[in-house]
Short mmCIF file of C-alpha atoms in Angstrom, two decimals:
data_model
loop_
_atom_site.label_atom_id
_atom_site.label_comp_id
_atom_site.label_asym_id
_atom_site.label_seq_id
_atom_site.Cartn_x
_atom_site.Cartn_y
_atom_site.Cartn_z
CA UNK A 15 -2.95 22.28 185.01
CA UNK A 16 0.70 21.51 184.12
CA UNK A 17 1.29 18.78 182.01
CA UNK A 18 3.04 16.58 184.48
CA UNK A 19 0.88 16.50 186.94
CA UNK A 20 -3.12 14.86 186.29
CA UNK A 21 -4.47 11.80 184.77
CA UNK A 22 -3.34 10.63 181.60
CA UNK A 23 -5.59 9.11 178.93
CA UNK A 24 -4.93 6.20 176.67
CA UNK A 25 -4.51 6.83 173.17
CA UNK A 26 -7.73 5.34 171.93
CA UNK A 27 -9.91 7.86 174.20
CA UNK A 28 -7.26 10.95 173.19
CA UNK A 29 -8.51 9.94 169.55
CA UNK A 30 -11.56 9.69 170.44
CA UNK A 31 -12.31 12.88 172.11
CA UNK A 32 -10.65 14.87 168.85
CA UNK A 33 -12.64 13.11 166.87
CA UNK A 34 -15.71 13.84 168.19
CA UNK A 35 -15.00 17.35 167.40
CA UNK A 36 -14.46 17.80 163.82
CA UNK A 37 -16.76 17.60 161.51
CA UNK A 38 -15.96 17.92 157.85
CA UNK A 39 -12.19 18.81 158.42
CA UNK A 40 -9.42 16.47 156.48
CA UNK A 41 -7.99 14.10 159.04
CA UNK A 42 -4.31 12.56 158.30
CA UNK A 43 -3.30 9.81 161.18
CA UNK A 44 -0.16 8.18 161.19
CA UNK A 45 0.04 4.45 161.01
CA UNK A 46 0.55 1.96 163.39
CA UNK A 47 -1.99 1.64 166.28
CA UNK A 48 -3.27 5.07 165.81
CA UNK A 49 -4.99 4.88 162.62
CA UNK A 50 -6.57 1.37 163.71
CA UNK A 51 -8.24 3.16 166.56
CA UNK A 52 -9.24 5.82 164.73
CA UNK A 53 -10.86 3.77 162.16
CA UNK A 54 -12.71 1.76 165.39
CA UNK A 55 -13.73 4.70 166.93
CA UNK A 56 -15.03 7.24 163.84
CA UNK A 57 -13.94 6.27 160.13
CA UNK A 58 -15.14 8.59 157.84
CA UNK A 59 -14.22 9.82 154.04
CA UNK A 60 -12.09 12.72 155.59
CA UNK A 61 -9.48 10.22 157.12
CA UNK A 62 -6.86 9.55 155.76
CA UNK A 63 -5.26 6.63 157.05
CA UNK A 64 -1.11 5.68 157.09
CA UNK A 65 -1.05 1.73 156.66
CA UNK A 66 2.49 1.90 156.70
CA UNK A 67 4.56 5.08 155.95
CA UNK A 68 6.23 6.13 159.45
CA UNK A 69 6.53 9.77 160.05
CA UNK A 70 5.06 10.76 156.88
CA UNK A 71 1.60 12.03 158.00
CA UNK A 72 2.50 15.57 159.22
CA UNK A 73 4.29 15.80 154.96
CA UNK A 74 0.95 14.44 153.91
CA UNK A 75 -1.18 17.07 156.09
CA UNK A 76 1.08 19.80 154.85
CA UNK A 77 0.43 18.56 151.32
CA UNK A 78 -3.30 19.08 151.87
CA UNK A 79 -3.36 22.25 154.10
CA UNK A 80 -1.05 24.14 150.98
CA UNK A 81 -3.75 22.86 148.55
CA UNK A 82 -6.43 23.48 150.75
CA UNK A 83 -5.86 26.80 152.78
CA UNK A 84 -9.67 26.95 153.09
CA UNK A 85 -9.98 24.05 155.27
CA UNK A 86 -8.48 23.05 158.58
CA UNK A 87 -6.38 20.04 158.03
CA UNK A 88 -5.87 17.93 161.34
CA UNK A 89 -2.94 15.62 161.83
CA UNK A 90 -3.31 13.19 164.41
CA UNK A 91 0.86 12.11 164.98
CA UNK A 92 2.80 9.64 167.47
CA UNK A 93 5.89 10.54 168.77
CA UNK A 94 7.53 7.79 167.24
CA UNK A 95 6.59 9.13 163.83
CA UNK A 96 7.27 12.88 164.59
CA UNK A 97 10.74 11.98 165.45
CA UNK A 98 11.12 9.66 162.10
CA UNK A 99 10.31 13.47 160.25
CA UNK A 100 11.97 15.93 162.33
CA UNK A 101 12.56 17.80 158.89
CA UNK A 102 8.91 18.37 158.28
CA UNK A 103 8.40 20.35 161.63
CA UNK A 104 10.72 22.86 160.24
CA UNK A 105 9.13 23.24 156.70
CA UNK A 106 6.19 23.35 158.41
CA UNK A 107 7.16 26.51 160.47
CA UNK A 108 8.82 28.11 157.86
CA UNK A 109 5.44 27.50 155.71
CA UNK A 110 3.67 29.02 158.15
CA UNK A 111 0.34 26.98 156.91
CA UNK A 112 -2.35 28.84 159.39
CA UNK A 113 -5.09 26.35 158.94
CA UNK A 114 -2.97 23.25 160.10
CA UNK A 115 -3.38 21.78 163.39
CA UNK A 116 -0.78 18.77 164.42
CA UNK A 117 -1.54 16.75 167.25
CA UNK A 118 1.33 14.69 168.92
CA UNK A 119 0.34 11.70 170.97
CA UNK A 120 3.03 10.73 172.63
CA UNK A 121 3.41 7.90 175.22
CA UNK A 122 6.95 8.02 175.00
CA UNK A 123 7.20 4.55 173.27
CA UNK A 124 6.79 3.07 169.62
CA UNK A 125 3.62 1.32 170.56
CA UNK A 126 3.57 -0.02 167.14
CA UNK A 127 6.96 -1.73 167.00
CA UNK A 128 6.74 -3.46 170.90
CA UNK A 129 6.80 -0.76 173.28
CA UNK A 130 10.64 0.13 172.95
CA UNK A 131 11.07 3.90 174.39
CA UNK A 132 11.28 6.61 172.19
CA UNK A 133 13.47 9.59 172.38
CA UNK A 134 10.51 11.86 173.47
CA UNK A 135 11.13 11.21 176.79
CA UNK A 136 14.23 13.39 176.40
CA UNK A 137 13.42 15.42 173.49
CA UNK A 138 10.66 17.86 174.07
CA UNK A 139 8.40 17.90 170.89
CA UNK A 140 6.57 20.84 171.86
CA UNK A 141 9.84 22.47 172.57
CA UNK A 142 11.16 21.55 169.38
CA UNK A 143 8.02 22.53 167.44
CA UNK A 144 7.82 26.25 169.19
CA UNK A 145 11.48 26.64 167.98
CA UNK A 146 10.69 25.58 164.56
CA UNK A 147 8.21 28.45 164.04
CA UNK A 148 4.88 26.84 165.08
CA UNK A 149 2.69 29.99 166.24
CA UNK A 150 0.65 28.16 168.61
CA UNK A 151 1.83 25.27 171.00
CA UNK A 152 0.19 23.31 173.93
CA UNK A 153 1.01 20.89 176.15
CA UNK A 154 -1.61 18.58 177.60
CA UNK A 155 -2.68 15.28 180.01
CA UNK A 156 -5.98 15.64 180.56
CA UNK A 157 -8.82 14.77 178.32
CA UNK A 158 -10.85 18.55 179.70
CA UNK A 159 -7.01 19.94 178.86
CA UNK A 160 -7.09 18.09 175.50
CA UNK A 161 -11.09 19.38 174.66
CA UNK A 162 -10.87 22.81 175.75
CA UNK A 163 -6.76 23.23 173.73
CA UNK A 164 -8.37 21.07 170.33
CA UNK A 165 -11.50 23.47 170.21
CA UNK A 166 -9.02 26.31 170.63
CA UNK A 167 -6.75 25.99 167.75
CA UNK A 168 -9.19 25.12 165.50
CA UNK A 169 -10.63 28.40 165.95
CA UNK A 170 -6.92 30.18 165.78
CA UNK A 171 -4.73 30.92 162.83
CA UNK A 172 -1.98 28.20 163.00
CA UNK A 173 0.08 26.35 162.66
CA UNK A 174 -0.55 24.70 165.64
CA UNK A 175 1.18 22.01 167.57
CA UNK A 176 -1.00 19.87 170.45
CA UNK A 177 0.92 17.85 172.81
CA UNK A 178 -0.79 15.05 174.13
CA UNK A 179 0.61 12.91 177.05
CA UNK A 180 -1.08 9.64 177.19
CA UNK A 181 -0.51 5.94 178.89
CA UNK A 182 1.07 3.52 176.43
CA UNK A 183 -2.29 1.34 176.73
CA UNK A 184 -3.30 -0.16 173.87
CA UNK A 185 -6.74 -1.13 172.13
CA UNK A 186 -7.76 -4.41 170.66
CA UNK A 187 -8.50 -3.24 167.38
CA UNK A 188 -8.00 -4.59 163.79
CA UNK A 189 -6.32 -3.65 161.07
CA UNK A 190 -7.78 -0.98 158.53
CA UNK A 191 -9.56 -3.32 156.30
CA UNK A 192 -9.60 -0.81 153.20
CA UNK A 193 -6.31 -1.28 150.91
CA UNK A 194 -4.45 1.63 150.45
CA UNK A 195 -5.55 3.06 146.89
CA UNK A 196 -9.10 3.24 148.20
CA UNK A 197 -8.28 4.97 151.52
CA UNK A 198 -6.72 7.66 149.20
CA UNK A 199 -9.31 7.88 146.44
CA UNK A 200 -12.21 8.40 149.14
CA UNK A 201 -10.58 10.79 150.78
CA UNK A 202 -9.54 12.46 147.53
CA UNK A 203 -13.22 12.95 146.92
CA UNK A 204 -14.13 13.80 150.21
CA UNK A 205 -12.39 16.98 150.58
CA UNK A 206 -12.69 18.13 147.21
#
């Protein structure tokens, strides 16, 4: 189905159908609403959790998947935050890490900040992350789409970039109640 056309999902249920699929693989989300829901719908060791650094979770994923080539490394991204790193994209396809998967949520919006539109409405991530050397790249809507694309990559030599249209709802969630130091040493020990 093409991208445009179909039902979008809300964030929250985007997150929670990837998370239902991994199992011991190292998780980086990107802050704002993102990681909140994540933490509601599946915390775990392997999460790591941005409290507060935009557009620094696809670095921090890139960090890992160098360090741990063994392991798929997951990056669950807004498009708010992909477009705060633009430069890691390109490192990223010039790295050419094959176990790291980066999924882009994007509901066109900072969700975080109020809802203002983001520039992903005119610049095409996916585009942008095919032309930076990403091997594989999807575009999705709907949750099957999402499923059947997630399972996929994390089956296929990356790196791989994972589109994912969704509604700018939002969840009533919480904050991540664990401070910062010991989101980072569990999930230090976690994928060691």
């Amino acid at each position: 189905m093409r991208p445009e056309e179909g039902t979008m999902q809300s964030r929250a249920r985007a997150i929670q159908a990837l998370l239902d699929l991994v199992s011991d693989q190292p998780v980086i989300i990107c802050n704002g609403f993102a990681s909140r829901e994540a933490f509601k719908v599946k915390d775990r060791p392997e999460n790591f959790y941005m409290t507060g650094s935009m557009g620094m979770a696809a670095a921090i994923g890139l960090g890992v998947a160098l360090h741990k080539p063994q392991k798929k490394v997951v990056v669950l991204d807004g498009d708010g935050n992909v477009l705060m790193g633009l430069g890691t994209l390109a490192t990223v396809g010039a790295l050419k890490p094959k176990n790291f998967i980066h999924v882009v949520l994007d509901n066109e919006v900072y969700g975080s900040g109020g809802n203002q539109p983001s520039y992903s409405r005119v610049v095409k991530l996916d585009q942008v992350a095919k032309a930076a050397g990403y091997v594989n790249v999807e575009r999705v809507r709907e949750r099957e789409d999402l499923v059947y694309e997630f399972k996929d990559m994390l089956g296929k030599d990356g790196p791989s970039l994972l589109l994912v249209k969704i509604t700018e709802q939002v969840e009533d969630v919480p904050w991540v109640p664990l401070p910062p130091a010991q989101i980072a040493e569990r999930f230090r020990k976690a994928i060691e």
